[in-house]
PDB file of C-alpha atoms in Angstrom:
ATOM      1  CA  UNK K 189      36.690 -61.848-111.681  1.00 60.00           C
ATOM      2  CA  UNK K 190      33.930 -63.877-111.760  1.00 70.00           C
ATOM      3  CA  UNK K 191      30.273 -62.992-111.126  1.00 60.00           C
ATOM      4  CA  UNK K 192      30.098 -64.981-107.860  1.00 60.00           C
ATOM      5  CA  UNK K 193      33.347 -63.658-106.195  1.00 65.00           C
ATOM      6  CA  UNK K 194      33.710 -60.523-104.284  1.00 58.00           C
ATOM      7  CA  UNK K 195      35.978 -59.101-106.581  1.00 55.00           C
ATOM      8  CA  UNK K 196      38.913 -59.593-105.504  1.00 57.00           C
ATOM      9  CA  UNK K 197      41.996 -62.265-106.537  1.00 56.00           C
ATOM     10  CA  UNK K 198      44.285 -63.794-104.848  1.00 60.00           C
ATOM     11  CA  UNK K 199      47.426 -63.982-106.474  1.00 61.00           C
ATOM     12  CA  UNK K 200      49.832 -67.116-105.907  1.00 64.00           C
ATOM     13  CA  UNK K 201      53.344 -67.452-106.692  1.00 73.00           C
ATOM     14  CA  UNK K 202      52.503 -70.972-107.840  1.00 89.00           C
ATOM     15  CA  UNK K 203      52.486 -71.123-111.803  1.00 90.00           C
ATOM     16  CA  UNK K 204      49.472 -72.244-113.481  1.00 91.00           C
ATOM     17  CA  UNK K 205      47.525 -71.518-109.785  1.00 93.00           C
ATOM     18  CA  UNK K 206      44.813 -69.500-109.805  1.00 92.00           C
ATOM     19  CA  UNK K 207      42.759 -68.290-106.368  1.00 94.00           C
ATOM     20  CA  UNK K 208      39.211 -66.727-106.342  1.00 93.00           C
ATOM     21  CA  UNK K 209      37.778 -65.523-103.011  1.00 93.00           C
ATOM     22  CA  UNK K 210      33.611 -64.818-102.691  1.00 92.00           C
ATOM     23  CA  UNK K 211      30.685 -64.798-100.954  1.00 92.00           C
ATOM     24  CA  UNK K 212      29.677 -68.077-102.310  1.00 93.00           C
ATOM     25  CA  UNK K 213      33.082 -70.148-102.124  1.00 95.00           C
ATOM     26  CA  UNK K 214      36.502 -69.780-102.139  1.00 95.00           C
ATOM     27  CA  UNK K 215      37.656 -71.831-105.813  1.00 96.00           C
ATOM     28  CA  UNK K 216      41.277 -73.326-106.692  1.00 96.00           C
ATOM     29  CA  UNK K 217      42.248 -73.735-110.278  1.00 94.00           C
ATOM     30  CA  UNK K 218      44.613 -74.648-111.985  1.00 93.00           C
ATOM     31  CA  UNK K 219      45.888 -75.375-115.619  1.00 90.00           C
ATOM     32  CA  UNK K 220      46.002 -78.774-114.961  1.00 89.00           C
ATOM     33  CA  UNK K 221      45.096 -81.455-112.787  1.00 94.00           C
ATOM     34  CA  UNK K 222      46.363 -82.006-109.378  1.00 95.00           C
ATOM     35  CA  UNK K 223      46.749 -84.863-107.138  1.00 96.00           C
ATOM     36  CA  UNK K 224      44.437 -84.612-104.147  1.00 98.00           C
ATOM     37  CA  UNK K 225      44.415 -85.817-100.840  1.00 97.00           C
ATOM     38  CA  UNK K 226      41.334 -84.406 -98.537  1.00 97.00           C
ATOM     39  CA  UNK K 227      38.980 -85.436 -95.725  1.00 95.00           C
ATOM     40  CA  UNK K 228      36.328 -83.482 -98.711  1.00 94.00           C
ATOM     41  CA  UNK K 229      32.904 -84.407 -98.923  1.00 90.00           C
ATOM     42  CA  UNK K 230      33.089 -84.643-102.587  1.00 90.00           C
ATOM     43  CA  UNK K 231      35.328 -87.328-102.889  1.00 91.00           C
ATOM     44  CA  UNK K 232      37.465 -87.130-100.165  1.00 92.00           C
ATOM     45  CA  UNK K 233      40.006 -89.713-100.273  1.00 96.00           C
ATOM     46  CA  UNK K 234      42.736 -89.579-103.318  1.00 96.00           C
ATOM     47  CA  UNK K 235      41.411 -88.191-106.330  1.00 96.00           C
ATOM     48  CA  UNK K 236      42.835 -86.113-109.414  1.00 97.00           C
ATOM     49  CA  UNK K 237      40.973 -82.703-109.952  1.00 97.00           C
ATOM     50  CA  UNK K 238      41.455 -79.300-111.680  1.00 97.00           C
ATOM     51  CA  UNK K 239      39.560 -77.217-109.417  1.00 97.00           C
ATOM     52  CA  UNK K 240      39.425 -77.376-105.530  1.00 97.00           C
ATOM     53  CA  UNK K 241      35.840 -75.503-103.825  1.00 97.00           C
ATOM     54  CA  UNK K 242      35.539 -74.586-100.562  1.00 97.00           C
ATOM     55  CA  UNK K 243      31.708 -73.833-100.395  1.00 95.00           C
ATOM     56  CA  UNK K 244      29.745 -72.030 -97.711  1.00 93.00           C
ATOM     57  CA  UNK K 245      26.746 -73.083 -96.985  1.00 90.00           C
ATOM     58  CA  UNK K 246      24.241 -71.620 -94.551  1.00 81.00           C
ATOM     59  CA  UNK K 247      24.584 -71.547 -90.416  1.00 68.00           C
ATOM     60  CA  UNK K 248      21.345 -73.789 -90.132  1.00 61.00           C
ATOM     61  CA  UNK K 249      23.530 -76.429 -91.688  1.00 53.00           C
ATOM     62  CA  UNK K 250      21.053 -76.797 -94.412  1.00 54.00           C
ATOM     63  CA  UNK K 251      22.688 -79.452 -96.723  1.00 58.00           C
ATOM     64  CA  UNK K 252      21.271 -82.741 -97.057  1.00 69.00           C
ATOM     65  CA  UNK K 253      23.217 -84.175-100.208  1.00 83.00           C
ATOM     66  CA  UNK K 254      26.877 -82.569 -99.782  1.00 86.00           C
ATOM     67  CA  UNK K 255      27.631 -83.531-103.501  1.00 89.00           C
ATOM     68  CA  UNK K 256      24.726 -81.942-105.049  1.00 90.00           C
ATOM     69  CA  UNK K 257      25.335 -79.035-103.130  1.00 91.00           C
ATOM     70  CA  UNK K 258      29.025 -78.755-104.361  1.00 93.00           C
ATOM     71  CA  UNK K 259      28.249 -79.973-108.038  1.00 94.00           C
ATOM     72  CA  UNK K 260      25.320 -77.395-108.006  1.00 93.00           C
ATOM     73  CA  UNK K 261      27.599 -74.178-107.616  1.00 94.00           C
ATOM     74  CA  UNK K 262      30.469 -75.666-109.771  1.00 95.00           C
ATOM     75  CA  UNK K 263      28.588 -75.833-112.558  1.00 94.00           C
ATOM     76  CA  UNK K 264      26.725 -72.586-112.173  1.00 93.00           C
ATOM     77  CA  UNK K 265      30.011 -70.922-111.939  1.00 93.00           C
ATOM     78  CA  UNK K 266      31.435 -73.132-115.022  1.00 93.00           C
ATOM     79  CA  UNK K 267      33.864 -74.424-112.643  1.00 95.00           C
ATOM     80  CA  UNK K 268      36.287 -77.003-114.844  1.00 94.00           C
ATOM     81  CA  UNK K 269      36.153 -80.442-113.643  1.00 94.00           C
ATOM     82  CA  UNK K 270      36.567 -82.706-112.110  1.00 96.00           C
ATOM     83  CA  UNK K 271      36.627 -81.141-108.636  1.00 96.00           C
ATOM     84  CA  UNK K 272      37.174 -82.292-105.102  1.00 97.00           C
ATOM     85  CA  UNK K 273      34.589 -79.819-102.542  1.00 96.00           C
ATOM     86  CA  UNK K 274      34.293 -78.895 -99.128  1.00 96.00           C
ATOM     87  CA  UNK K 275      32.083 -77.288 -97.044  1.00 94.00           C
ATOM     88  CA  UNK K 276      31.724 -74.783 -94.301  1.00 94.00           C
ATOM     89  CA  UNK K 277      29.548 -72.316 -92.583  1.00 91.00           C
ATOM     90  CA  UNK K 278      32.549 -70.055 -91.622  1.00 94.00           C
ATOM     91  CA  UNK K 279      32.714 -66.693 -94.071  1.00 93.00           C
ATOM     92  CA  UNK K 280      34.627 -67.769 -97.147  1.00 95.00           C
ATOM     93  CA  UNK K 281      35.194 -63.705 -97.881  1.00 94.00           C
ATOM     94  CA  UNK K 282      37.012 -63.902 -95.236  1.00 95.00           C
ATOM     95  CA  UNK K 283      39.479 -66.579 -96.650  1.00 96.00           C
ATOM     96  CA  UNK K 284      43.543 -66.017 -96.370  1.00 96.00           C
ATOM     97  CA  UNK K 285      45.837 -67.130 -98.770  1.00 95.00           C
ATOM     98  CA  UNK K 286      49.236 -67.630 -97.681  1.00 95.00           C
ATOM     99  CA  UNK K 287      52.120 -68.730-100.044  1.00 95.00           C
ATOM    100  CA  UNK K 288      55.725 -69.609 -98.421  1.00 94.00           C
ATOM    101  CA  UNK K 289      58.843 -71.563 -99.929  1.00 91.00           C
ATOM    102  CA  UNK K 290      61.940 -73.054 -99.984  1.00 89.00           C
ATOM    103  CA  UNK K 291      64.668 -73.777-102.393  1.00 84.00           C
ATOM    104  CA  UNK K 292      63.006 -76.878-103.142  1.00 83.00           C
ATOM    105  CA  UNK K 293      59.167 -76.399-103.523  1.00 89.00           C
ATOM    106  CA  UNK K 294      56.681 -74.029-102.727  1.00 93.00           C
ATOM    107  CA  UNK K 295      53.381 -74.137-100.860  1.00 96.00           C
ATOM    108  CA  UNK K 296      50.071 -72.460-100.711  1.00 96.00           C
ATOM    109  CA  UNK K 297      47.311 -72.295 -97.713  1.00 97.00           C
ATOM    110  CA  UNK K 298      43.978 -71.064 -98.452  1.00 96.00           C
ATOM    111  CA  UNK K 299      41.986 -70.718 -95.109  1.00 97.00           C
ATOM    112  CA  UNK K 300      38.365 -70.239 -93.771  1.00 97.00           C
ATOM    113  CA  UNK K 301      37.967 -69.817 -90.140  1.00 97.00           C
ATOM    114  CA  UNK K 302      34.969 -70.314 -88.150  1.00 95.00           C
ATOM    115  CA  UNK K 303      35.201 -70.924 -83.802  1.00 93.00           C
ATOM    116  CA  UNK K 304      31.610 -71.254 -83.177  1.00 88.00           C
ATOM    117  CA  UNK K 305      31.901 -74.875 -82.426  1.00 87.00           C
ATOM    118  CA  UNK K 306      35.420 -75.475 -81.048  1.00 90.00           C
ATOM    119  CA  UNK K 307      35.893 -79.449 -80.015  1.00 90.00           C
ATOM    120  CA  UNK K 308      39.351 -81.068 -78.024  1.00 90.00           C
ATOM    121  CA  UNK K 309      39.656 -84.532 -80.059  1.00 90.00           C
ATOM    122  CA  UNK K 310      39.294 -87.081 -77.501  1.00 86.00           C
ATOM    123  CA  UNK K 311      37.594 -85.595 -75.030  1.00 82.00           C
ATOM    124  CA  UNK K 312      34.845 -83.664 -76.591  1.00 84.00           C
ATOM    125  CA  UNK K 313      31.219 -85.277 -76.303  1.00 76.00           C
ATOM    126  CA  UNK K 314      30.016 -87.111 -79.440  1.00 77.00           C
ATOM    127  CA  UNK K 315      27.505 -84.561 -80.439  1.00 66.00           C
ATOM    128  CA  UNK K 316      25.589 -83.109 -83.974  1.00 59.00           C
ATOM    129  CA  UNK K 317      28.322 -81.387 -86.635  1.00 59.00           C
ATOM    130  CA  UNK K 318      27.579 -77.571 -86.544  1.00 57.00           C
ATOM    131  CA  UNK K 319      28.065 -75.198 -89.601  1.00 57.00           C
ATOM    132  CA  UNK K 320      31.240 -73.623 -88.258  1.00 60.00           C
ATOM    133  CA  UNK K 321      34.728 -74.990 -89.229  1.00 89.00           C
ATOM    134  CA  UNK K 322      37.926 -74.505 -89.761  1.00 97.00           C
ATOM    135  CA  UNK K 323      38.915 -75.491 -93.799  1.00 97.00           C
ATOM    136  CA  UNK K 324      42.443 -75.763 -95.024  1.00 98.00           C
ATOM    137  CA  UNK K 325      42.962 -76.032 -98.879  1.00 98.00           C
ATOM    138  CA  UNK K 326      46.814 -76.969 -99.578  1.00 98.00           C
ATOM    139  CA  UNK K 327      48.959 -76.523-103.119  1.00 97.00           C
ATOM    140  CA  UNK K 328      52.278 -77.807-103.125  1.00 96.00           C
ATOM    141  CA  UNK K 329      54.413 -77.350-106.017  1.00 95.00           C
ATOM    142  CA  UNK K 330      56.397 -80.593-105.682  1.00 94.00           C
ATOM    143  CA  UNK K 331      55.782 -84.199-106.859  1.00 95.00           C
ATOM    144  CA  UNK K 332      55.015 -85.866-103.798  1.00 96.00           C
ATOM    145  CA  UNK K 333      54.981 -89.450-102.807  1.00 95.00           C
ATOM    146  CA  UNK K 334      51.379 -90.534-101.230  1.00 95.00           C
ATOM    147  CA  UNK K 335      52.676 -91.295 -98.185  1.00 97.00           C
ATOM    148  CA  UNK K 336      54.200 -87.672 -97.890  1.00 96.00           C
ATOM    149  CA  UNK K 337      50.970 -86.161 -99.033  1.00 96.00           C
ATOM    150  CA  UNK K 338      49.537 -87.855 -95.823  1.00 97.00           C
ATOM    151  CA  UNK K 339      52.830 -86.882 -93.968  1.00 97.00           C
ATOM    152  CA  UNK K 340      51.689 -83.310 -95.065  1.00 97.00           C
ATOM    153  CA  UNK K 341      48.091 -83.496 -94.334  1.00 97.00           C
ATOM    154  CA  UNK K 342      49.245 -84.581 -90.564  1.00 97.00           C
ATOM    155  CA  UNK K 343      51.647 -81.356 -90.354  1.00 98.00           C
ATOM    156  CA  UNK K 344      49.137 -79.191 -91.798  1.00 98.00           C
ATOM    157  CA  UNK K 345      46.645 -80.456 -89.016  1.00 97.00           C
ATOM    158  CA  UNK K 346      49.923 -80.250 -85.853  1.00 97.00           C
ATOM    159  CA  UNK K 347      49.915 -76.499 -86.699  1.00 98.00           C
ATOM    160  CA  UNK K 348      46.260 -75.972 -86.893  1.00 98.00           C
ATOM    161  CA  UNK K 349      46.063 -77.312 -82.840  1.00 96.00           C
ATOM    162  CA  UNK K 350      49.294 -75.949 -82.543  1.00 97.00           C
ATOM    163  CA  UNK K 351      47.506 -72.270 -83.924  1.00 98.00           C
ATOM    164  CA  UNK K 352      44.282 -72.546 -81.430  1.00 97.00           C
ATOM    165  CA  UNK K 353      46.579 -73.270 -78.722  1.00 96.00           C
ATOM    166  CA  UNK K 354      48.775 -70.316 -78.993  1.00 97.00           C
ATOM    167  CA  UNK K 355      45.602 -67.728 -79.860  1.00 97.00           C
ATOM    168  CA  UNK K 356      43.678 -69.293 -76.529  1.00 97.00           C
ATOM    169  CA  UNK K 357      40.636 -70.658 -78.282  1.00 96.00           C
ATOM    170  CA  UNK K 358      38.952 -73.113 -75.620  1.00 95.00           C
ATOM    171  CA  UNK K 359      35.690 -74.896 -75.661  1.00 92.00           C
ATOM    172  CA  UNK K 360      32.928 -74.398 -73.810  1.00 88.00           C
ATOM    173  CA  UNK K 361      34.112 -76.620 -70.983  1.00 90.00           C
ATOM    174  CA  UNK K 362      36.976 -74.535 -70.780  1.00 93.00           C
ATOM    175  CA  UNK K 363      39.477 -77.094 -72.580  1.00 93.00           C
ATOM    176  CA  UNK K 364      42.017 -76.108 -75.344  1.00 95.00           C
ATOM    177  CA  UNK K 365      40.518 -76.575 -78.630  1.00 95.00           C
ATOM    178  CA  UNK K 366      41.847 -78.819 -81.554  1.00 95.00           C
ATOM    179  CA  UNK K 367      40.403 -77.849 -83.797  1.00 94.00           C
ATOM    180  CA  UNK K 368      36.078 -78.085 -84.513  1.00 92.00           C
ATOM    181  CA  UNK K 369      33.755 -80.646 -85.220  1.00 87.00           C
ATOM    182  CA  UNK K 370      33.830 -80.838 -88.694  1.00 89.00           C
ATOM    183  CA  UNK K 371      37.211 -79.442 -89.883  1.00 94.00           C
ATOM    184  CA  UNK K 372      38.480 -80.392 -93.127  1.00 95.00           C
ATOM    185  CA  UNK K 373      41.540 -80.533 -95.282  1.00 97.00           C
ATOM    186  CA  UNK K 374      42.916 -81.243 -99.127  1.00 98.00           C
ATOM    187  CA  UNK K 375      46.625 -81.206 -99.694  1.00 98.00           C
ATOM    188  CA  UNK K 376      47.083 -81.305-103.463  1.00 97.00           C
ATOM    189  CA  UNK K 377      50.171 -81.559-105.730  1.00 97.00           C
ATOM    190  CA  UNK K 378      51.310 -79.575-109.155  1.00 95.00           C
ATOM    191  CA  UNK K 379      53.475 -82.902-109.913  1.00 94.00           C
ATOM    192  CA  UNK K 380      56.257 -80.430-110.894  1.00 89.00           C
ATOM    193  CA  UNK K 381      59.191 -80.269-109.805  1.00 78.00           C
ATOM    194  CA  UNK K 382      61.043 -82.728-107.708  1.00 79.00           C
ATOM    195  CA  UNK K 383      60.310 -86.438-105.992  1.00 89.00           C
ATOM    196  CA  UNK K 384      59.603 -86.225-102.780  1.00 93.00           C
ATOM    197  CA  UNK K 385      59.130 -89.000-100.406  1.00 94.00           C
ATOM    198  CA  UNK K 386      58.566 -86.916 -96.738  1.00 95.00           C
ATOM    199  CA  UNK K 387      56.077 -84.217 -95.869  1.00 96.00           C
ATOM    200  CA  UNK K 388      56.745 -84.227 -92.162  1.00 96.00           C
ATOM    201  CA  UNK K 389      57.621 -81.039 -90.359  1.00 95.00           C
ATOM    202  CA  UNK K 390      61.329 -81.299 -90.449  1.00 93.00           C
ATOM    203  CA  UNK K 391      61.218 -81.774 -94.381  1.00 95.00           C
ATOM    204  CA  UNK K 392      61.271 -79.105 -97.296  1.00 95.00           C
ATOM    205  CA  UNK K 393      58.273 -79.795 -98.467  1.00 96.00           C
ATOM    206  CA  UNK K 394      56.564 -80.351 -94.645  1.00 96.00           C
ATOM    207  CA  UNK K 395      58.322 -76.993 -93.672  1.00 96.00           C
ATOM    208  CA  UNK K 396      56.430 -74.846 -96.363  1.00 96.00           C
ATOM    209  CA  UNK K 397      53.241 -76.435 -95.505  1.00 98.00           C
ATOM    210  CA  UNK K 398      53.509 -75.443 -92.007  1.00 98.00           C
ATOM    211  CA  UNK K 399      54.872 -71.665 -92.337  1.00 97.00           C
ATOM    212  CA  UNK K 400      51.620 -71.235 -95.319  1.00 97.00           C
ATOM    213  CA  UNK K 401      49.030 -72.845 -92.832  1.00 98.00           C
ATOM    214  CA  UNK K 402      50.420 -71.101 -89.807  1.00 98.00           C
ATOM    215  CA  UNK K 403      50.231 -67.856 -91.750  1.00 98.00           C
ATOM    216  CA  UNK K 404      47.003 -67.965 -92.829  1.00 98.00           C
ATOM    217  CA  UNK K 405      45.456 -69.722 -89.349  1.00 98.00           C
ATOM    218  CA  UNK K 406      47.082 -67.159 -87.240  1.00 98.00           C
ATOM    219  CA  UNK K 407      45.519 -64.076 -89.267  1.00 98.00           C
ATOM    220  CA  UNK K 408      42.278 -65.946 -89.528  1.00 98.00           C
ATOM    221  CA  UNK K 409      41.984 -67.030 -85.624  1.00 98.00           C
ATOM    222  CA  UNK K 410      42.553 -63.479 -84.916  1.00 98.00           C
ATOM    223  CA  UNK K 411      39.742 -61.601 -87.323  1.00 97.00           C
ATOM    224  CA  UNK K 412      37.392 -64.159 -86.008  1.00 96.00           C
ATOM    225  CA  UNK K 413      38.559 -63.251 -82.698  1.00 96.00           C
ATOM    226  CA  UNK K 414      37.988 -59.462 -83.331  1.00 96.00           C
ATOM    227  CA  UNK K 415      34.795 -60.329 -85.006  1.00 94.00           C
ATOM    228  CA  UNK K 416      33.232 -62.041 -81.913  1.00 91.00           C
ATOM    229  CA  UNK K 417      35.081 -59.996 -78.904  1.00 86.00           C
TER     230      UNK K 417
END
């Protein structure tokens, strides 16, 4: 275990996938590089990467320069490059790790959950991002298409406001939630395995993505929930 983590890892039943959960970040690895699609500060976008970081970074919000933050505890921790990062104010201790398959492919959800800020797309105010945030770090043993990579990301995101619904997290106006202000996600692919051109809900692929992320969001929502009664 690594000097920054809280000792404990997260096993996967992805080959070549390796999980560490800490204080300081929650850190994908993996024997070698995956294809990435994220909303991550650092790159978002598609990008190739060995490592995926979830960083936390402090309530006040305290991060000027995303990127230097990220590259900063990646290479103190000798993370292997390159790496696509997040960030988040939410306890990444607290992360859940959810793995879930079908005869076809398997998929991983590692989750931080934080409901400090909770936002309903579309009708929520334009206002300043706060620290808290809901992060949602995606492996998918399968050789996706790009378009079912995005397919993935939007299933991944259905079951997040799908999640809040069903666990009764509202705003402060008193509005179902969809999610925070500054939510993020990375869905990123081993290349193993087979082709696969959909990621939707009523796919292989789509449906593991949907039973990890649900299983991990629901156990999250609700120790955040018992947290801050």
């Amino acid at each position: 275990t690594p000097w920054w983590a809280c000792g404990r890892r997260s096993r996967t039943m992805i080959a070549g996938v390796t999980v560490e959960v800490g204080a300081e970040a929650v850190v994908v690895v993996v024997a070698r590089r995956l294809r990435v699609l994220s909303s991550a500060v650092h790159p978002g976008g598609f990008a190739e990467a060995r490592a995926i970081l979830n960083v936390h970074v402090g309530k006040d919000g305290s991060c000027g320069d995303p990127s230097r933050t990220i590259d900063a505890f990646a290479r103190r921790a000798a993370v292997p490059g390159p790496w696509v990062g997040l960030l988040t104010g939410a306890a990444t201790e607290r992360a859940v790790i959810v793995t879930e398959a079908t005869e076809a492919c398997a998929a991983m959800a590692g989750v931080t959950v934080g409901l400090g800020n909770p936002v309903v797309a579309g009708l929520s105010p334009i206002a300043r991002c706060e620290a808290s945030t809901i992060n949602m770090i995606v492996v998918v043993d399968a050789d996706p298409e790009p378009a079912a990579l995005v397919n993935a990301a939007m299933t991944a995101t259905e079951v997040k406001g799908l999640a809040l619904r069903d666990a009764g997290i509202r705003t402060a106006d008193g509005l179902p939630a969809s999610g925070t202000s500054t939510d993020a996600v990375a869905i990123a692919a081993t290349g193993r395995v087979g082709h696969v051109r959909y990621g939707g809900p009523a796919s292989p692929l789509g449906w593991a993505v949907a039973r990890a992320v649900r299983g991990a969001l629901d156990r999250g929502i609700r120790e955040w929930q018992e947290r801050h009664p």
